[in-house]
Amino acid sequence: MIETIPIPGIEDFDKVYWENCSKNKLTIQHCGDCNEPRFPPRHMCPICQSISHDWKEASGDAVLWSFVIPRPPLLPVFDKQSPYVVGLVELVEYENIRIIGQIQTNSNIDSIKIGDTLTIDFKKINNEISLPYWVKNN
């Protein structure tokens, strides 16, 4: 039985992403040759096949593109948080990049709707990992 929050495996090509998340910064990988943004991070550009890349900070502002409220929770570790929202968010400055994460709301969970505006925040899981999540703007 999984009793702790699952953490991602960190690979060499996404290490910078996770290091920046632990500093409360969202960064997006860009191709070093054609400048195409890509998420999730990967070794090679899907457009020009270059292995050169750099990282650019994103605002973390997003729009809720899709969501689900898992009932019952997917893992026992999430029982205390239930009900909770898992969303697919589209970054405002990158219309082709969508990221999955938990959505926090200060109001009724049933008030969440597609198109809601969101702002990023980070939850420290351990000394190496902070997970991005989004907060619904009022």
Short mmCIF file of N, CA and C in Angstrom, two decimals:
data_model
loop_
_atom_site.label_atom_id
_atom_site.label_comp_id
_atom_site.label_asym_id
_atom_site.label_seq_id
_atom_site.Cartn_x
_atom_site.Cartn_y
_atom_site.Cartn_z
N MET A 1 0.84 -1.18 0.00
CA MET A 1 0.00 0.00 0.00
C MET A 1 0.89 1.24 0.00
N ILE A 2 0.59 2.19 -0.88
CA ILE A 2 1.37 3.42 -0.96
C ILE A 2 0.85 4.40 0.09
N GLU A 3 1.72 4.77 1.03
CA GLU A 3 1.30 5.65 2.12
C GLU A 3 2.01 6.99 2.12
N THR A 4 2.84 7.23 1.12
CA THR A 4 3.49 8.53 0.97
C THR A 4 3.20 9.06 -0.42
N ILE A 5 3.31 10.36 -0.58
CA ILE A 5 3.05 10.97 -1.88
C ILE A 5 4.09 10.46 -2.87
N PRO A 6 3.64 9.90 -3.99
CA PRO A 6 4.59 9.44 -5.00
C PRO A 6 5.41 10.61 -5.54
N ILE A 7 6.70 10.39 -5.67
CA ILE A 7 7.56 11.45 -6.21
C ILE A 7 8.11 11.00 -7.56
N PRO A 8 8.38 11.95 -8.42
CA PRO A 8 8.88 11.59 -9.75
C PRO A 8 10.32 11.10 -9.69
N GLY A 9 10.66 10.24 -10.63
CA GLY A 9 12.05 9.87 -10.82
C GLY A 9 12.73 10.99 -11.59
N ILE A 10 13.88 11.42 -11.13
CA ILE A 10 14.58 12.53 -11.78
C ILE A 10 15.64 11.96 -12.73
N GLU A 11 15.56 12.39 -13.98
CA GLU A 11 16.51 11.98 -15.01
C GLU A 11 17.42 13.17 -15.34
N ASP A 12 18.51 12.92 -16.06
CA ASP A 12 19.44 14.00 -16.37
C ASP A 12 18.78 15.09 -17.21
N PHE A 13 17.84 14.75 -18.09
CA PHE A 13 17.24 15.75 -18.97
C PHE A 13 16.17 16.61 -18.29
N ASP A 14 15.66 16.18 -17.11
CA ASP A 14 14.66 17.01 -16.42
C ASP A 14 15.12 17.48 -15.03
N LYS A 15 16.39 17.24 -14.73
CA LYS A 15 16.93 17.62 -13.42
C LYS A 15 16.80 19.12 -13.17
N VAL A 16 17.07 19.94 -14.17
CA VAL A 16 16.97 21.40 -14.01
C VAL A 16 15.54 21.81 -13.68
N TYR A 17 14.57 21.17 -14.34
CA TYR A 17 13.16 21.46 -14.06
C TYR A 17 12.85 21.25 -12.57
N TRP A 18 13.23 20.09 -12.03
CA TRP A 18 12.94 19.78 -10.63
C TRP A 18 13.76 20.65 -9.67
N GLU A 19 14.99 20.97 -10.02
CA GLU A 19 15.78 21.89 -9.19
C GLU A 19 15.10 23.24 -9.10
N ASN A 20 14.58 23.75 -10.22
CA ASN A 20 13.90 25.04 -10.21
C ASN A 20 12.57 24.97 -9.46
N CYS A 21 11.85 23.87 -9.58
CA CYS A 21 10.62 23.72 -8.79
C CYS A 21 10.93 23.80 -7.30
N SER A 22 12.06 23.22 -6.88
CA SER A 22 12.42 23.28 -5.45
C SER A 22 12.77 24.70 -5.02
N LYS A 23 13.01 25.60 -6.00
CA LYS A 23 13.25 27.03 -5.72
C LYS A 23 11.99 27.86 -6.01
N ASN A 24 10.85 27.17 -6.14
CA ASN A 24 9.56 27.82 -6.43
C ASN A 24 9.56 28.58 -7.75
N LYS A 25 10.22 27.99 -8.75
CA LYS A 25 10.24 28.58 -10.09
C LYS A 25 9.81 27.53 -11.10
N LEU A 26 8.91 27.92 -11.99
CA LEU A 26 8.50 27.05 -13.08
C LEU A 26 9.33 27.41 -14.30
N THR A 27 10.06 26.45 -14.83
CA THR A 27 10.86 26.69 -16.03
C THR A 27 10.45 25.70 -17.11
N ILE A 28 10.51 26.18 -18.34
CA ILE A 28 10.14 25.38 -19.50
C ILE A 28 11.37 25.19 -20.37
N GLN A 29 11.59 23.97 -20.79
CA GLN A 29 12.71 23.64 -21.66
C GLN A 29 12.42 24.15 -23.08
N HIS A 30 13.43 24.76 -23.71
CA HIS A 30 13.33 25.25 -25.09
C HIS A 30 14.47 24.65 -25.90
N CYS A 31 14.19 24.36 -27.15
CA CYS A 31 15.23 23.88 -28.05
C CYS A 31 16.28 24.97 -28.23
N GLY A 32 17.55 24.59 -28.16
CA GLY A 32 18.63 25.53 -28.34
C GLY A 32 18.83 25.96 -29.78
N ASP A 33 18.23 25.24 -30.72
CA ASP A 33 18.38 25.58 -32.14
C ASP A 33 17.14 26.27 -32.71
N CYS A 34 15.96 25.67 -32.54
CA CYS A 34 14.75 26.27 -33.15
C CYS A 34 13.89 27.01 -32.13
N ASN A 35 14.27 26.98 -30.84
CA ASN A 35 13.60 27.70 -29.76
C ASN A 35 12.20 27.16 -29.44
N GLU A 36 11.86 25.99 -29.93
CA GLU A 36 10.55 25.39 -29.65
C GLU A 36 10.46 25.02 -28.16
N PRO A 37 9.42 25.51 -27.46
CA PRO A 37 9.24 25.10 -26.07
C PRO A 37 8.73 23.66 -26.02
N ARG A 38 9.13 22.93 -24.97
CA ARG A 38 8.65 21.56 -24.86
C ARG A 38 8.44 21.16 -23.40
N PHE A 39 7.36 20.46 -23.18
CA PHE A 39 7.04 19.90 -21.88
C PHE A 39 6.23 18.64 -22.10
N PRO A 40 6.57 17.57 -21.40
CA PRO A 40 7.62 17.48 -20.41
C PRO A 40 9.01 17.55 -21.05
N PRO A 41 10.01 17.86 -20.21
CA PRO A 41 11.38 17.94 -20.74
C PRO A 41 11.79 16.60 -21.36
N ARG A 42 12.63 16.67 -22.37
CA ARG A 42 13.13 15.45 -23.02
C ARG A 42 14.48 15.72 -23.67
N HIS A 43 15.13 14.65 -24.06
CA HIS A 43 16.48 14.74 -24.64
C HIS A 43 16.52 15.49 -25.96
N MET A 44 15.53 15.26 -26.81
CA MET A 44 15.61 15.73 -28.19
C MET A 44 14.39 16.56 -28.56
N CYS A 45 14.61 17.60 -29.33
CA CYS A 45 13.53 18.43 -29.84
C CYS A 45 12.66 17.63 -30.81
N PRO A 46 11.33 17.62 -30.61
CA PRO A 46 10.46 16.88 -31.53
C PRO A 46 10.30 17.57 -32.88
N ILE A 47 10.73 18.82 -32.99
CA ILE A 47 10.59 19.57 -34.24
C ILE A 47 11.82 19.41 -35.13
N CYS A 48 13.01 19.69 -34.56
CA CYS A 48 14.23 19.68 -35.40
C CYS A 48 15.24 18.60 -35.00
N GLN A 49 14.94 17.82 -33.97
CA GLN A 49 15.77 16.72 -33.47
C GLN A 49 17.10 17.17 -32.87
N SER A 50 17.20 18.44 -32.53
CA SER A 50 18.40 18.93 -31.86
C SER A 50 18.43 18.42 -30.42
N ILE A 51 19.63 18.18 -29.90
CA ILE A 51 19.76 17.81 -28.49
C ILE A 51 20.19 19.01 -27.64
N SER A 52 20.34 20.17 -28.26
CA SER A 52 20.68 21.40 -27.55
C SER A 52 19.40 21.97 -26.92
N HIS A 53 19.51 22.47 -25.69
CA HIS A 53 18.34 23.07 -25.05
C HIS A 53 18.75 24.09 -23.99
N ASP A 54 17.81 24.95 -23.64
CA ASP A 54 17.98 25.85 -22.51
C ASP A 54 16.65 25.93 -21.78
N TRP A 55 16.63 26.71 -20.70
CA TRP A 55 15.46 26.79 -19.84
C TRP A 55 15.03 28.25 -19.70
N LYS A 56 13.72 28.49 -19.76
CA LYS A 56 13.18 29.83 -19.58
C LYS A 56 12.11 29.78 -18.49
N GLU A 57 12.15 30.79 -17.62
CA GLU A 57 11.17 30.85 -16.55
C GLU A 57 9.81 31.25 -17.09
N ALA A 58 8.78 30.59 -16.60
CA ALA A 58 7.40 30.89 -16.96
C ALA A 58 6.71 31.54 -15.77
N SER A 59 5.67 32.30 -16.05
CA SER A 59 4.95 32.99 -14.98
C SER A 59 4.21 32.02 -14.06
N GLY A 60 3.77 30.90 -14.61
CA GLY A 60 2.96 29.97 -13.83
C GLY A 60 1.48 30.29 -13.88
N ASP A 61 1.12 31.38 -14.55
CA ASP A 61 -0.30 31.70 -14.73
C ASP A 61 -0.86 30.74 -15.76
N ALA A 62 -2.06 30.24 -15.49
CA ALA A 62 -2.61 29.20 -16.34
C ALA A 62 -4.13 29.28 -16.39
N VAL A 63 -4.68 28.53 -17.32
CA VAL A 63 -6.13 28.38 -17.47
C VAL A 63 -6.44 26.89 -17.34
N LEU A 64 -7.48 26.58 -16.59
CA LEU A 64 -7.87 25.18 -16.41
C LEU A 64 -8.46 24.64 -17.70
N TRP A 65 -7.84 23.64 -18.25
CA TRP A 65 -8.23 23.07 -19.54
C TRP A 65 -9.15 21.86 -19.37
N SER A 66 -8.88 21.05 -18.32
CA SER A 66 -9.70 19.88 -18.00
C SER A 66 -9.42 19.50 -16.55
N PHE A 67 -10.33 18.75 -15.94
CA PHE A 67 -10.09 18.35 -14.55
C PHE A 67 -10.92 17.13 -14.19
N VAL A 68 -10.55 16.53 -13.05
CA VAL A 68 -11.30 15.41 -12.49
C VAL A 68 -11.23 15.53 -10.97
N ILE A 69 -12.29 15.10 -10.31
CA ILE A 69 -12.31 15.00 -8.85
C ILE A 69 -12.38 13.50 -8.53
N PRO A 70 -11.23 12.88 -8.20
CA PRO A 70 -11.22 11.43 -7.98
C PRO A 70 -12.01 11.05 -6.73
N ARG A 71 -13.01 10.24 -6.90
CA ARG A 71 -13.82 9.76 -5.78
C ARG A 71 -14.03 8.28 -5.97
N PRO A 72 -13.50 7.44 -5.11
CA PRO A 72 -12.65 7.72 -3.96
C PRO A 72 -11.25 8.14 -4.40
N PRO A 73 -10.42 8.62 -3.44
CA PRO A 73 -9.05 9.02 -3.79
C PRO A 73 -8.30 7.89 -4.47
N LEU A 74 -7.37 8.27 -5.34
CA LEU A 74 -6.63 7.28 -6.12
C LEU A 74 -5.68 6.45 -5.27
N LEU A 75 -5.12 7.06 -4.22
CA LEU A 75 -4.20 6.36 -3.32
C LEU A 75 -4.57 6.70 -1.88
N PRO A 76 -4.30 5.80 -0.93
CA PRO A 76 -4.62 6.07 0.48
C PRO A 76 -3.99 7.35 1.02
N VAL A 77 -2.82 7.73 0.51
CA VAL A 77 -2.15 8.94 0.99
C VAL A 77 -3.00 10.19 0.75
N PHE A 78 -3.91 10.14 -0.22
CA PHE A 78 -4.74 11.29 -0.54
C PHE A 78 -6.07 11.32 0.21
N ASP A 79 -6.31 10.34 1.10
CA ASP A 79 -7.57 10.31 1.87
C ASP A 79 -7.81 11.59 2.64
N LYS A 80 -6.76 12.12 3.28
CA LYS A 80 -6.90 13.33 4.10
C LYS A 80 -7.24 14.56 3.26
N GLN A 81 -6.86 14.56 2.00
CA GLN A 81 -7.11 15.70 1.13
C GLN A 81 -8.45 15.59 0.39
N SER A 82 -9.07 14.44 0.45
CA SER A 82 -10.26 14.19 -0.36
C SER A 82 -11.45 15.00 0.15
N PRO A 83 -12.27 15.54 -0.75
CA PRO A 83 -12.11 15.50 -2.19
C PRO A 83 -11.07 16.52 -2.65
N TYR A 84 -10.42 16.21 -3.75
CA TYR A 84 -9.41 17.10 -4.32
C TYR A 84 -9.56 17.11 -5.83
N VAL A 85 -8.95 18.11 -6.46
CA VAL A 85 -9.07 18.28 -7.90
C VAL A 85 -7.71 18.05 -8.55
N VAL A 86 -7.69 17.25 -9.60
CA VAL A 86 -6.51 17.09 -10.44
C VAL A 86 -6.85 17.73 -11.78
N GLY A 87 -6.03 18.68 -12.20
CA GLY A 87 -6.35 19.41 -13.42
C GLY A 87 -5.25 19.36 -14.47
N LEU A 88 -5.66 19.59 -15.69
CA LEU A 88 -4.75 19.79 -16.81
C LEU A 88 -4.81 21.27 -17.11
N VAL A 89 -3.70 21.97 -16.88
CA VAL A 89 -3.68 23.43 -17.04
C VAL A 89 -2.86 23.80 -18.27
N GLU A 90 -3.30 24.88 -18.90
CA GLU A 90 -2.59 25.41 -20.07
C GLU A 90 -1.93 26.72 -19.64
N LEU A 91 -0.61 26.79 -19.80
CA LEU A 91 0.12 27.99 -19.41
C LEU A 91 -0.26 29.15 -20.33
N VAL A 92 -0.45 30.35 -19.76
CA VAL A 92 -0.93 31.48 -20.58
C VAL A 92 0.08 31.88 -21.64
N GLU A 93 1.37 31.77 -21.36
CA GLU A 93 2.35 32.18 -22.36
C GLU A 93 2.77 31.05 -23.30
N TYR A 94 2.25 29.86 -23.09
CA TYR A 94 2.56 28.71 -23.94
C TYR A 94 1.27 27.95 -24.24
N GLU A 95 0.59 28.33 -25.30
CA GLU A 95 -0.70 27.70 -25.58
C GLU A 95 -0.60 26.23 -25.96
N ASN A 96 0.59 25.77 -26.28
CA ASN A 96 0.75 24.36 -26.64
C ASN A 96 1.32 23.52 -25.50
N ILE A 97 1.46 24.10 -24.31
CA ILE A 97 1.99 23.35 -23.17
C ILE A 97 0.92 23.22 -22.10
N ARG A 98 0.66 21.97 -21.73
CA ARG A 98 -0.30 21.68 -20.68
C ARG A 98 0.39 20.80 -19.64
N ILE A 99 0.09 21.09 -18.37
CA ILE A 99 0.73 20.40 -17.26
C ILE A 99 -0.36 19.87 -16.33
N ILE A 100 -0.17 18.65 -15.86
CA ILE A 100 -1.10 18.05 -14.90
C ILE A 100 -0.65 18.40 -13.49
N GLY A 101 -1.59 18.77 -12.64
CA GLY A 101 -1.28 19.06 -11.25
C GLY A 101 -2.53 19.19 -10.42
N GLN A 102 -2.32 19.25 -9.13
CA GLN A 102 -3.45 19.42 -8.22
C GLN A 102 -3.90 20.87 -8.24
N ILE A 103 -5.21 21.08 -8.12
CA ILE A 103 -5.80 22.42 -8.10
C ILE A 103 -6.31 22.68 -6.70
N GLN A 104 -5.89 23.79 -6.10
CA GLN A 104 -6.35 24.19 -4.77
C GLN A 104 -7.41 25.28 -4.93
N THR A 105 -8.42 25.22 -4.09
CA THR A 105 -9.45 26.24 -4.11
C THR A 105 -9.83 26.60 -2.68
N ASN A 106 -10.11 27.87 -2.44
CA ASN A 106 -10.55 28.31 -1.12
C ASN A 106 -12.06 28.26 -1.00
N SER A 107 -12.73 27.98 -2.11
CA SER A 107 -14.19 27.93 -2.10
C SER A 107 -14.64 26.48 -2.29
N ASN A 108 -15.90 26.30 -2.54
CA ASN A 108 -16.48 24.99 -2.75
C ASN A 108 -15.79 24.29 -3.91
N ILE A 109 -15.37 23.07 -3.70
CA ILE A 109 -14.67 22.31 -4.74
C ILE A 109 -15.53 22.15 -5.99
N ASP A 110 -16.83 22.13 -5.80
CA ASP A 110 -17.73 21.98 -6.95
C ASP A 110 -17.84 23.25 -7.78
N SER A 111 -17.20 24.34 -7.32
CA SER A 111 -17.23 25.59 -8.10
C SER A 111 -16.16 25.61 -9.19
N ILE A 112 -15.26 24.63 -9.19
CA ILE A 112 -14.21 24.55 -10.21
C ILE A 112 -14.85 24.33 -11.57
N LYS A 113 -14.37 25.08 -12.57
CA LYS A 113 -14.90 24.87 -13.93
C LYS A 113 -13.80 25.10 -14.96
N ILE A 114 -13.96 24.47 -16.09
CA ILE A 114 -13.02 24.65 -17.20
C ILE A 114 -13.01 26.13 -17.57
N GLY A 115 -11.81 26.67 -17.77
CA GLY A 115 -11.65 28.09 -18.09
C GLY A 115 -11.27 28.94 -16.89
N ASP A 116 -11.31 28.37 -15.67
CA ASP A 116 -10.88 29.12 -14.48
C ASP A 116 -9.43 29.55 -14.64
N THR A 117 -9.11 30.75 -14.13
CA THR A 117 -7.73 31.21 -14.14
C THR A 117 -7.04 30.74 -12.86
N LEU A 118 -5.77 30.40 -13.02
CA LEU A 118 -5.00 29.78 -11.94
C LEU A 118 -3.63 30.42 -11.83
N THR A 119 -3.05 30.31 -10.64
CA THR A 119 -1.69 30.77 -10.39
C THR A 119 -0.92 29.61 -9.76
N ILE A 120 0.33 29.46 -10.15
CA ILE A 120 1.14 28.34 -9.64
C ILE A 120 1.59 28.59 -8.20
N ASP A 121 1.75 27.49 -7.48
CA ASP A 121 2.40 27.48 -6.18
C ASP A 121 3.14 26.15 -6.11
N PHE A 122 3.91 25.94 -5.06
CA PHE A 122 4.70 24.72 -4.96
C PHE A 122 4.53 24.12 -3.58
N LYS A 123 4.52 22.80 -3.53
CA LYS A 123 4.41 22.07 -2.28
C LYS A 123 5.68 21.25 -2.09
N LYS A 124 6.40 21.54 -1.01
CA LYS A 124 7.65 20.84 -0.72
C LYS A 124 7.32 19.43 -0.22
N ILE A 125 7.81 18.44 -0.93
CA ILE A 125 7.57 17.03 -0.58
C ILE A 125 8.72 16.49 0.26
N ASN A 126 9.94 16.82 -0.13
CA ASN A 126 11.13 16.45 0.63
C ASN A 126 12.22 17.48 0.30
N ASN A 127 13.45 17.22 0.71
CA ASN A 127 14.53 18.20 0.48
C ASN A 127 14.87 18.40 -0.99
N GLU A 128 14.51 17.44 -1.84
CA GLU A 128 14.86 17.53 -3.26
C GLU A 128 13.68 17.86 -4.17
N ILE A 129 12.47 17.57 -3.73
CA ILE A 129 11.31 17.68 -4.62
C ILE A 129 10.27 18.64 -4.06
N SER A 130 9.89 19.58 -4.90
CA SER A 130 8.70 20.41 -4.67
C SER A 130 7.81 20.22 -5.88
N LEU A 131 6.56 19.89 -5.64
CA LEU A 131 5.63 19.66 -6.74
C LEU A 131 4.84 20.92 -7.05
N PRO A 132 4.70 21.24 -8.33
CA PRO A 132 3.86 22.38 -8.68
C PRO A 132 2.38 22.03 -8.52
N TYR A 133 1.61 22.99 -8.04
CA TYR A 133 0.16 22.86 -8.04
C TYR A 133 -0.39 24.24 -8.34
N TRP A 134 -1.66 24.30 -8.63
CA TRP A 134 -2.26 25.58 -9.03
C TRP A 134 -3.36 25.97 -8.07
N VAL A 135 -3.46 27.28 -7.86
CA VAL A 135 -4.47 27.86 -6.97
C VAL A 135 -5.46 28.62 -7.83
N LYS A 136 -6.74 28.37 -7.59
CA LYS A 136 -7.79 29.06 -8.34
C LYS A 136 -7.82 30.53 -7.94
N ASN A 137 -7.82 31.41 -8.94
CA ASN A 137 -7.97 32.84 -8.67
C ASN A 137 -9.44 33.14 -8.40
N ASN A 138 -9.69 34.03 -7.46
CA ASN A 138 -11.09 34.38 -7.15
C ASN A 138 -11.66 35.37 -8.12
#
